[in-house]
mmCIF file of C-alpha atoms and ligand atoms in Angstrom:
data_model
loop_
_atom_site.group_PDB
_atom_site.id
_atom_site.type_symbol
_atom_site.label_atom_id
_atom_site.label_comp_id
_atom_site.label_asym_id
_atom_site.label_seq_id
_atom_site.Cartn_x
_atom_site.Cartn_y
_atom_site.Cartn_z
ATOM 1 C CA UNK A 1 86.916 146.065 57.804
ATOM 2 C CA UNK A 2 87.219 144.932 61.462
ATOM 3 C CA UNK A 3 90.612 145.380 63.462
ATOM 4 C CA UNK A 4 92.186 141.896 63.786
ATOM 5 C CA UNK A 5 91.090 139.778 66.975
ATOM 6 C CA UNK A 6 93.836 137.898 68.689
ATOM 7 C CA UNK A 7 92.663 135.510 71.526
ATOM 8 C CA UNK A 8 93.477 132.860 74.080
ATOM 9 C CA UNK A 9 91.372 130.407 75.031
ATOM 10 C CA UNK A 10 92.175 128.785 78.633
ATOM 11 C CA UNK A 11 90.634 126.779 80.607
ATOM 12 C CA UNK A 12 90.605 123.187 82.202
ATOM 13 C CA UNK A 13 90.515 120.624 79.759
ATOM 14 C CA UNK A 14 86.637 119.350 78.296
ATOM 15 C CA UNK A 15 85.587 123.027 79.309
ATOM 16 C CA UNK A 16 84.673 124.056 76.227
ATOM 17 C CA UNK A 17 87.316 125.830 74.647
ATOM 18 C CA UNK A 18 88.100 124.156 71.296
ATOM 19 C CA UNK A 19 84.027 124.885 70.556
ATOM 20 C CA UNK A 20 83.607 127.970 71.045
ATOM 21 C CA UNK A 21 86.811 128.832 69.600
ATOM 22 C CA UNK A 22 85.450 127.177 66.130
ATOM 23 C CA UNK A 23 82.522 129.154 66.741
ATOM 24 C CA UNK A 24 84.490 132.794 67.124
ATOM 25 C CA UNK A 25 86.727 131.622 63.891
ATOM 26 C CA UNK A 26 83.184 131.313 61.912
ATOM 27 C CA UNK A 27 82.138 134.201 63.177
ATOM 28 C CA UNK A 28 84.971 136.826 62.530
ATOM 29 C CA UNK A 29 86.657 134.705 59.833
ATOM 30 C CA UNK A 30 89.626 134.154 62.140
ATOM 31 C CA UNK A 31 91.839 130.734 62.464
ATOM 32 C CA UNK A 32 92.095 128.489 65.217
ATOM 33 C CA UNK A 33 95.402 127.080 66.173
ATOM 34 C CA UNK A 34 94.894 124.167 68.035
ATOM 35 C CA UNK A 35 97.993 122.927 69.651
ATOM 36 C CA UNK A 36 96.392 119.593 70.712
ATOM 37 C CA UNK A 37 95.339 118.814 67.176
ATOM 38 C CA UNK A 38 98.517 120.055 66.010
ATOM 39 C CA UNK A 39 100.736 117.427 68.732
ATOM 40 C CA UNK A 40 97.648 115.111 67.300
ATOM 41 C CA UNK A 41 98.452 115.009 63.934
ATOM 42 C CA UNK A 42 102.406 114.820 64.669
ATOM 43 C CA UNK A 43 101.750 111.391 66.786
ATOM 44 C CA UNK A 44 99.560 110.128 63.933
ATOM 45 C CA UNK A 45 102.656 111.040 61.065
ATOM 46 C CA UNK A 46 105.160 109.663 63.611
ATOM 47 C CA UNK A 47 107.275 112.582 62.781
ATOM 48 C CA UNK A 48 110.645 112.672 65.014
ATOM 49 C CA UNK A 49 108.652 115.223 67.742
ATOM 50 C CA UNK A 50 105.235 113.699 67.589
ATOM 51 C CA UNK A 51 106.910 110.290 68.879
ATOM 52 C CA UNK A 52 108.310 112.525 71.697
ATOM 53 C CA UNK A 53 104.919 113.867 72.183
ATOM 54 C CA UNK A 54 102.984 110.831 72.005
ATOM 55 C CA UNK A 55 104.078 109.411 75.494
ATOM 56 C CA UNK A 56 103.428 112.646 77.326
ATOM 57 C CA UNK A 57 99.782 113.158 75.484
ATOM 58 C CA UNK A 58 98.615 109.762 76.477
ATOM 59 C CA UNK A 59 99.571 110.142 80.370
ATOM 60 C CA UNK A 60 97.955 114.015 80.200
ATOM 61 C CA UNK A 61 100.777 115.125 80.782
ATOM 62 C CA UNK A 62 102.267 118.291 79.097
ATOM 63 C CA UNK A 63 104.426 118.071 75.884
ATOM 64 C CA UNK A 64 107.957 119.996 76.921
ATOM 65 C CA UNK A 65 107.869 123.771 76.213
ATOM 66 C CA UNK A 66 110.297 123.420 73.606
ATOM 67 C CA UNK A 67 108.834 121.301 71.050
ATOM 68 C CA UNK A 68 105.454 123.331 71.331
ATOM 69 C CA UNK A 69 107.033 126.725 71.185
ATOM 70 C CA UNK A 70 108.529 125.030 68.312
ATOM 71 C CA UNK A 71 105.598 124.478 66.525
ATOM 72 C CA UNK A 72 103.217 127.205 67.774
ATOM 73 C CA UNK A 73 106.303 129.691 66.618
ATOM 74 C CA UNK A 74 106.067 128.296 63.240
ATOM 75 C CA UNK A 75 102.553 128.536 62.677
ATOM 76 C CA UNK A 76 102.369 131.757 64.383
ATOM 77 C CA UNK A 77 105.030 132.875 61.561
ATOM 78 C CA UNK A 78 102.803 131.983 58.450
ATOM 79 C CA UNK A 79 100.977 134.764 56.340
ATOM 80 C CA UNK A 80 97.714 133.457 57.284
ATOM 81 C CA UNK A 81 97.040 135.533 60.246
ATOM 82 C CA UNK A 82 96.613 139.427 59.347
ATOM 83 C CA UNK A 83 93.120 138.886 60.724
ATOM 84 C CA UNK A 84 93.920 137.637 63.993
ATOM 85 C CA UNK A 85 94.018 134.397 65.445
ATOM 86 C CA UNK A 86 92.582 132.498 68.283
ATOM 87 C CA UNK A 87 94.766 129.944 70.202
ATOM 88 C CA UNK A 88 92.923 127.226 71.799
ATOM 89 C CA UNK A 89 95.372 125.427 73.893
ATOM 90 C CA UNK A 90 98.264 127.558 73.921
ATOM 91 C CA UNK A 91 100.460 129.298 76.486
ATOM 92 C CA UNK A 92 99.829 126.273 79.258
ATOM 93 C CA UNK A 93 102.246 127.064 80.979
ATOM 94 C CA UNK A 94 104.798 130.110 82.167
ATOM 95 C CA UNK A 95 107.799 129.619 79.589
ATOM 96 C CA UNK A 96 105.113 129.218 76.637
ATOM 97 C CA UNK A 97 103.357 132.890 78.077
ATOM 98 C CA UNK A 98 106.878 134.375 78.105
ATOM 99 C CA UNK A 99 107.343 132.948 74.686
ATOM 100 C CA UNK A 100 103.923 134.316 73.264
ATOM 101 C CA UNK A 101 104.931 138.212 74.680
ATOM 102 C CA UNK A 102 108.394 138.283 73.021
ATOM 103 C CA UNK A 103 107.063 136.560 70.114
ATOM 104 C CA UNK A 104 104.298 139.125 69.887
ATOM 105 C CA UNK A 105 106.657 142.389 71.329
ATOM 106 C CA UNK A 106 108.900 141.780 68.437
ATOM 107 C CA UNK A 107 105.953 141.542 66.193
ATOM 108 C CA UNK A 108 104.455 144.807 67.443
ATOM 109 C CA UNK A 109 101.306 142.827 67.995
ATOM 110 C CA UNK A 110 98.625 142.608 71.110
ATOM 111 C CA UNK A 111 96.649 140.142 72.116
ATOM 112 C CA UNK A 112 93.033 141.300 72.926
ATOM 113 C CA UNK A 113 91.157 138.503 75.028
ATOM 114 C CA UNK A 114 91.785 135.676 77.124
ATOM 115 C CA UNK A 115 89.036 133.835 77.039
ATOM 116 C CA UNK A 116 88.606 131.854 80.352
ATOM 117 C CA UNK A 117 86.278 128.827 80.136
ATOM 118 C CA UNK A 118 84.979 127.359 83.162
ATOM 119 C CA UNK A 119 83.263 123.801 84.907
ATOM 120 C CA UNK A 120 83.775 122.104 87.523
ATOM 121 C CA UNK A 121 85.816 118.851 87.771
ATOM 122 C CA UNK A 122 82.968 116.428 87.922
ATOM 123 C CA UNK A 123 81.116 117.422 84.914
ATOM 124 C CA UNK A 124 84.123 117.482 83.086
ATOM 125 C CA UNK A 125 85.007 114.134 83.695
ATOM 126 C CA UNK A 126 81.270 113.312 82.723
ATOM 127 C CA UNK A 127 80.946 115.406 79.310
ATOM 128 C CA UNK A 128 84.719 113.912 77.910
ATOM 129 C CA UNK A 129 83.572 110.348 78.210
ATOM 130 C CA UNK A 130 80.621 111.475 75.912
ATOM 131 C CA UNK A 131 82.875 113.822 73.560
ATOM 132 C CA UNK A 132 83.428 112.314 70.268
ATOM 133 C CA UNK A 133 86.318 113.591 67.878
ATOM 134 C CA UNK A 134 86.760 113.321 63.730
ATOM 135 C CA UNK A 135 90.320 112.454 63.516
ATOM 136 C CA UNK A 136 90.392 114.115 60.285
ATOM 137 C CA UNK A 137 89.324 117.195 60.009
ATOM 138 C CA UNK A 138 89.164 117.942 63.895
ATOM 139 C CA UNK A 139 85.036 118.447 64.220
ATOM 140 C CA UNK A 140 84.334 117.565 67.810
ATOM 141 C CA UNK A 141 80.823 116.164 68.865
ATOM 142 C CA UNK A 142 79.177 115.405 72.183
ATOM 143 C CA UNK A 143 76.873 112.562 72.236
ATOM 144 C CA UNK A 144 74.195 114.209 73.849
ATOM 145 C CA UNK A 145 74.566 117.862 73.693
ATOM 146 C CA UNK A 146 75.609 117.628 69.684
ATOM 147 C CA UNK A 147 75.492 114.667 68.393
ATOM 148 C CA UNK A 148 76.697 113.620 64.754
ATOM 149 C CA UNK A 149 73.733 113.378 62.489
ATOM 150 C CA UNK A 150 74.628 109.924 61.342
ATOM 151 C CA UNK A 151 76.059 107.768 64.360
ATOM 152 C CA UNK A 152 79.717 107.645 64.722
ATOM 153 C CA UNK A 153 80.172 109.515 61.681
ATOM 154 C CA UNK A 154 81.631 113.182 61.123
ATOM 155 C CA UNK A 155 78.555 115.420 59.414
ATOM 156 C CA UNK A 156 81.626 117.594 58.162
ATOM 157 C CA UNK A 157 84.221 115.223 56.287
ATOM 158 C CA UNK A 158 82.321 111.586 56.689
ATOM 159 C CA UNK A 159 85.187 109.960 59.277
ATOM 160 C CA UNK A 160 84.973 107.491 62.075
ATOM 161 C CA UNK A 161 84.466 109.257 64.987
ATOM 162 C CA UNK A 162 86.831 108.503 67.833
ATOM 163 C CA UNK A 163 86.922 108.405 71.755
ATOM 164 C CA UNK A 164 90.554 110.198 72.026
ATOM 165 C CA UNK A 165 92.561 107.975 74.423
ATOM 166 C CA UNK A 166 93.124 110.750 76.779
ATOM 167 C CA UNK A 167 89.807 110.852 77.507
ATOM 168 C CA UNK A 168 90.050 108.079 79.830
ATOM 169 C CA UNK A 169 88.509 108.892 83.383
ATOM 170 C CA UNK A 170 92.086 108.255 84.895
ATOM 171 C CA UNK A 171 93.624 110.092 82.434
ATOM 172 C CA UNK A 172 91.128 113.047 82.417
ATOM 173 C CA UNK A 173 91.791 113.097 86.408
ATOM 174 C CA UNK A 174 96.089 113.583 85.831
ATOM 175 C CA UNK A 175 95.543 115.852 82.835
ATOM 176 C CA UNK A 176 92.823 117.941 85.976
ATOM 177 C CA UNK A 177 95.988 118.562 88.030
ATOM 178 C CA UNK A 178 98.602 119.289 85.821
ATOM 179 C CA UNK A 179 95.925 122.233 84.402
ATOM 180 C CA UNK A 180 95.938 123.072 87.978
ATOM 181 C CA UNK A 181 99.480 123.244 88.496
ATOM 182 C CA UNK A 182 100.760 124.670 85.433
ATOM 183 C CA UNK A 183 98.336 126.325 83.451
ATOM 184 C CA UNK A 184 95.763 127.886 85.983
ATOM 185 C CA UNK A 185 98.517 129.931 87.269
ATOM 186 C CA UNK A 186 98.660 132.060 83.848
ATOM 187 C CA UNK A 187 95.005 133.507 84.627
ATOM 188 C CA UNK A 188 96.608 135.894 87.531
ATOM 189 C CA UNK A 189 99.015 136.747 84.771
ATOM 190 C CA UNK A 190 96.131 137.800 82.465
ATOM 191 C CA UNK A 191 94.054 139.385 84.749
ATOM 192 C CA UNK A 192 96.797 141.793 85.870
ATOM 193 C CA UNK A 193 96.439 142.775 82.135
ATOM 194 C CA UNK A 194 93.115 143.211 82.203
ATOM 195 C CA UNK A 195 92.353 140.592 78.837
ATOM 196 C CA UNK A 196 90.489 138.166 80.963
ATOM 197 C CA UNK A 197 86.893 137.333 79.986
ATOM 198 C CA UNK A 198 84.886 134.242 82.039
ATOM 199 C CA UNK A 199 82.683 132.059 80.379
ATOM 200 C CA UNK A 200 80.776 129.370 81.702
ATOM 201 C CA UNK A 201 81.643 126.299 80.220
ATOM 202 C CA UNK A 202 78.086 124.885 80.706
ATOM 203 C CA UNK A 203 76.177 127.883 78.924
ATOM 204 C CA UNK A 204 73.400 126.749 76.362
ATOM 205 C CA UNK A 205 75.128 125.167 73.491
ATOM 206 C CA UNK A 206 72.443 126.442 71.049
ATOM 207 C CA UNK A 207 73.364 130.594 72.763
ATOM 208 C CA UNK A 208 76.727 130.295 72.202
ATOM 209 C CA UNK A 209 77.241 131.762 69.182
ATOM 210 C CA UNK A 210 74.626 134.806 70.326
ATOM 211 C CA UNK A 211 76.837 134.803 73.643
ATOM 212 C CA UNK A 212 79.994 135.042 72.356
ATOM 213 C CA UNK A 213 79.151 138.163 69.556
ATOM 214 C CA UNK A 214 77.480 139.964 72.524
ATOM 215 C CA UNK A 215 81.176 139.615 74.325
ATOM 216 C CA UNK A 216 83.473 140.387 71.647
ATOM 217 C CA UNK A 217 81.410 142.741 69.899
HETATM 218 P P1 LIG B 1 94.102 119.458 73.996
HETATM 219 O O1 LIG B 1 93.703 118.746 72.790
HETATM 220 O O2 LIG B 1 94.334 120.936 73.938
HETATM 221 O O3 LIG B 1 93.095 119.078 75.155
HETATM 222 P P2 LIG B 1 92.534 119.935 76.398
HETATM 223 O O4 LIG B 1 93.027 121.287 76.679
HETATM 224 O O5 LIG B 1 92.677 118.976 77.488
HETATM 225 O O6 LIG B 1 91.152 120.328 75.918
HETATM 226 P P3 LIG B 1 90.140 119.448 75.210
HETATM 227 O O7 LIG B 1 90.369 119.413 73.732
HETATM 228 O O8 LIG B 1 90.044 118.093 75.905
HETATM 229 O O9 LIG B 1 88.774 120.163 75.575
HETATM 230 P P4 LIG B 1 88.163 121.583 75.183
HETATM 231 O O10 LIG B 1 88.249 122.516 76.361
HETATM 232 O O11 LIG B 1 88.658 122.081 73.875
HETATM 233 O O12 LIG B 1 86.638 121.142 75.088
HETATM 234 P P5 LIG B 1 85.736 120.808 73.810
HETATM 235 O O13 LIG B 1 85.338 122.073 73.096
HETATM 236 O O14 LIG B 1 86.302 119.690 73.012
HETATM 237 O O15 LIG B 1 95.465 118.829 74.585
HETATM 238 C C1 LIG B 1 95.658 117.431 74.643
HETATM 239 C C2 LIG B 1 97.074 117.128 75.110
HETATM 240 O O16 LIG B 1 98.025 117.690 74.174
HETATM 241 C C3 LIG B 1 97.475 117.735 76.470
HETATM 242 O O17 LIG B 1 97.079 116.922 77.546
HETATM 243 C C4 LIG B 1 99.012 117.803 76.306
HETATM 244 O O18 LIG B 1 99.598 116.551 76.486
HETATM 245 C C5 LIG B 1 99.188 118.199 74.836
HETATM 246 N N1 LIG B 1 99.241 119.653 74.647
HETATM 247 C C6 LIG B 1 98.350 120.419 73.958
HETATM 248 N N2 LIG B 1 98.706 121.716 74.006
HETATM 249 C C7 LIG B 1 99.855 121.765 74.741
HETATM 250 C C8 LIG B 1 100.679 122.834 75.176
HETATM 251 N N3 LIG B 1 100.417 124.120 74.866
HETATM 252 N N4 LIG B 1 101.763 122.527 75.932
HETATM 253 C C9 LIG B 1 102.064 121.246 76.259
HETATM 254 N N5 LIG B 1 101.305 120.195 75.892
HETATM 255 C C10 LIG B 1 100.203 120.455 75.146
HETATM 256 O O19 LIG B 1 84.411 120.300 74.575
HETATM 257 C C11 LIG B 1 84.426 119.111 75.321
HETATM 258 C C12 LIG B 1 83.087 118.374 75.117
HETATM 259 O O20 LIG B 1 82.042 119.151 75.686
HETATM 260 C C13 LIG B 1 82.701 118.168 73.639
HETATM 261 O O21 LIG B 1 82.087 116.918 73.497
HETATM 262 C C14 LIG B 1 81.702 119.310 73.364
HETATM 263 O O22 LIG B 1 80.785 118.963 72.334
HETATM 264 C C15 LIG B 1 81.030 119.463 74.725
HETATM 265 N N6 LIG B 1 80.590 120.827 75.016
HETATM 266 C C16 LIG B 1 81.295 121.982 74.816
HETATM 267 N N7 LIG B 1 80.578 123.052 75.223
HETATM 268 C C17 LIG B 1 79.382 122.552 75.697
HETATM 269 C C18 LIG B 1 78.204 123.154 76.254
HETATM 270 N N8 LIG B 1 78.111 124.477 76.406
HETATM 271 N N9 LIG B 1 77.195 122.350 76.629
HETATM 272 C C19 LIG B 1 77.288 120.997 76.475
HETATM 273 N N10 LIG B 1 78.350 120.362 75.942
HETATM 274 C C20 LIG B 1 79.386 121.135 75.563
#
């Protein structure tokens, strides 16, 4: 049996990091933990934090360190996770890396990539106007580079496919900078540990898989 694989995948948002980290979980057999689907899924309950979250998600703006701490310490605490586990979306900022390290020192557990996913701001703004998103089950589509086999519809669970409203060019532009002022800043903090690996975000979509074995091993 393989040594468990704990991961971070950062990067602006659209790069690319919630499909390749779908890719890595089929791959090793590892979950995702997807604080965006996560907040998601709050808003659409209307549970007491997802209606705080709700106004900061649709400005791009980031949901206060607290309430995702919150919830990323919960899920982080389940018995799912003895193979590793890839978090796609989580630390974005400084207080939610400090978090991660205690929570992890006082597990006696290390992470072993950071996964840095990258594309420029123009092409971002271009591919999330095309992205497409099952509100169900989480499947994400693009409509050119992989579209759904029957239009609109998720090939996984058979749900309306959605344009998420923060996909909005205006929107896409705010949620640009705040990456820029609060989450890019972790990389430095990564790379001084030496768990940095780049990826382009604009690599082949039928290589990925092939790419990412070759890079995790
Ligand atoms: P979240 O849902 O995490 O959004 P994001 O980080 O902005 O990232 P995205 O999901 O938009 O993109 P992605 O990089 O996963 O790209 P994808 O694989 O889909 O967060 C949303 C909001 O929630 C935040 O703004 C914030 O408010 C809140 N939030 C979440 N986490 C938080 C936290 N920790 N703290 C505070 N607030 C938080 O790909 C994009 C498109 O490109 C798809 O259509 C895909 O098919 C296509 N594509 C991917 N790779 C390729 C390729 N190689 N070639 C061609 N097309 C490709």
């Amino acid at each position: 049996m393989r040594r468990p694989l704990r991961i971070i995948m950062l990067g602006p948002p659209g790069s690319g990091k919630g499909t390749r980290a779908h890719i890595i979980s089929e791959l090793y057999g590892i979950p995702v933990i997807t604080t965006g689907d996560m907040l998601r899924e709050a808003v659409a309950k209307g549970t007491e934090y997802g209606k705080t979250a709700g106004g900061y998600m649709s400005r791009g703006e980031l949901v206060p360190d607290e309430i995702v701490n919150g919830v990323v310490g919960e899920r982080l605490g389940r018995s799912d996770l003895e193979n590793g586990f890839i978090l796609d979306g989580f630390p974005r900022s400084t207080p939610q890396a400090e978090f991660l390290d205690d929570f992890l020192e006082e597990h006696g557990l290390k992470l072993d990539y950071v996964i840095h996913v990258t594309l420029e701001d123009e092409a971002i703004v271009k591919r999330l106007s095309n992205r497409r998103s099952c509100p169900n089950c989480g499947e994400v589509y693009h409509l050119v580079s992989k579209p759904p086999k029957k239009e609109g519809v998720c090939d996984r669970c058979g749900s309306e496919l959605i344009l998420r409203g923060d996909d909005r060019p205006e929107v896409i532009r705010n949620r640009l900078a705040v990456y820029r002022e609060k989450t890019q800043p972790l990389l430095d903090r990564y790379m001084k540990k030496g768990l940095i690996k780049e990826v382009p975000g604009d690599y082949s979509m039928d290589r990925l898989s092939e790419q990412l074995k070759r890079m995790l091993g």
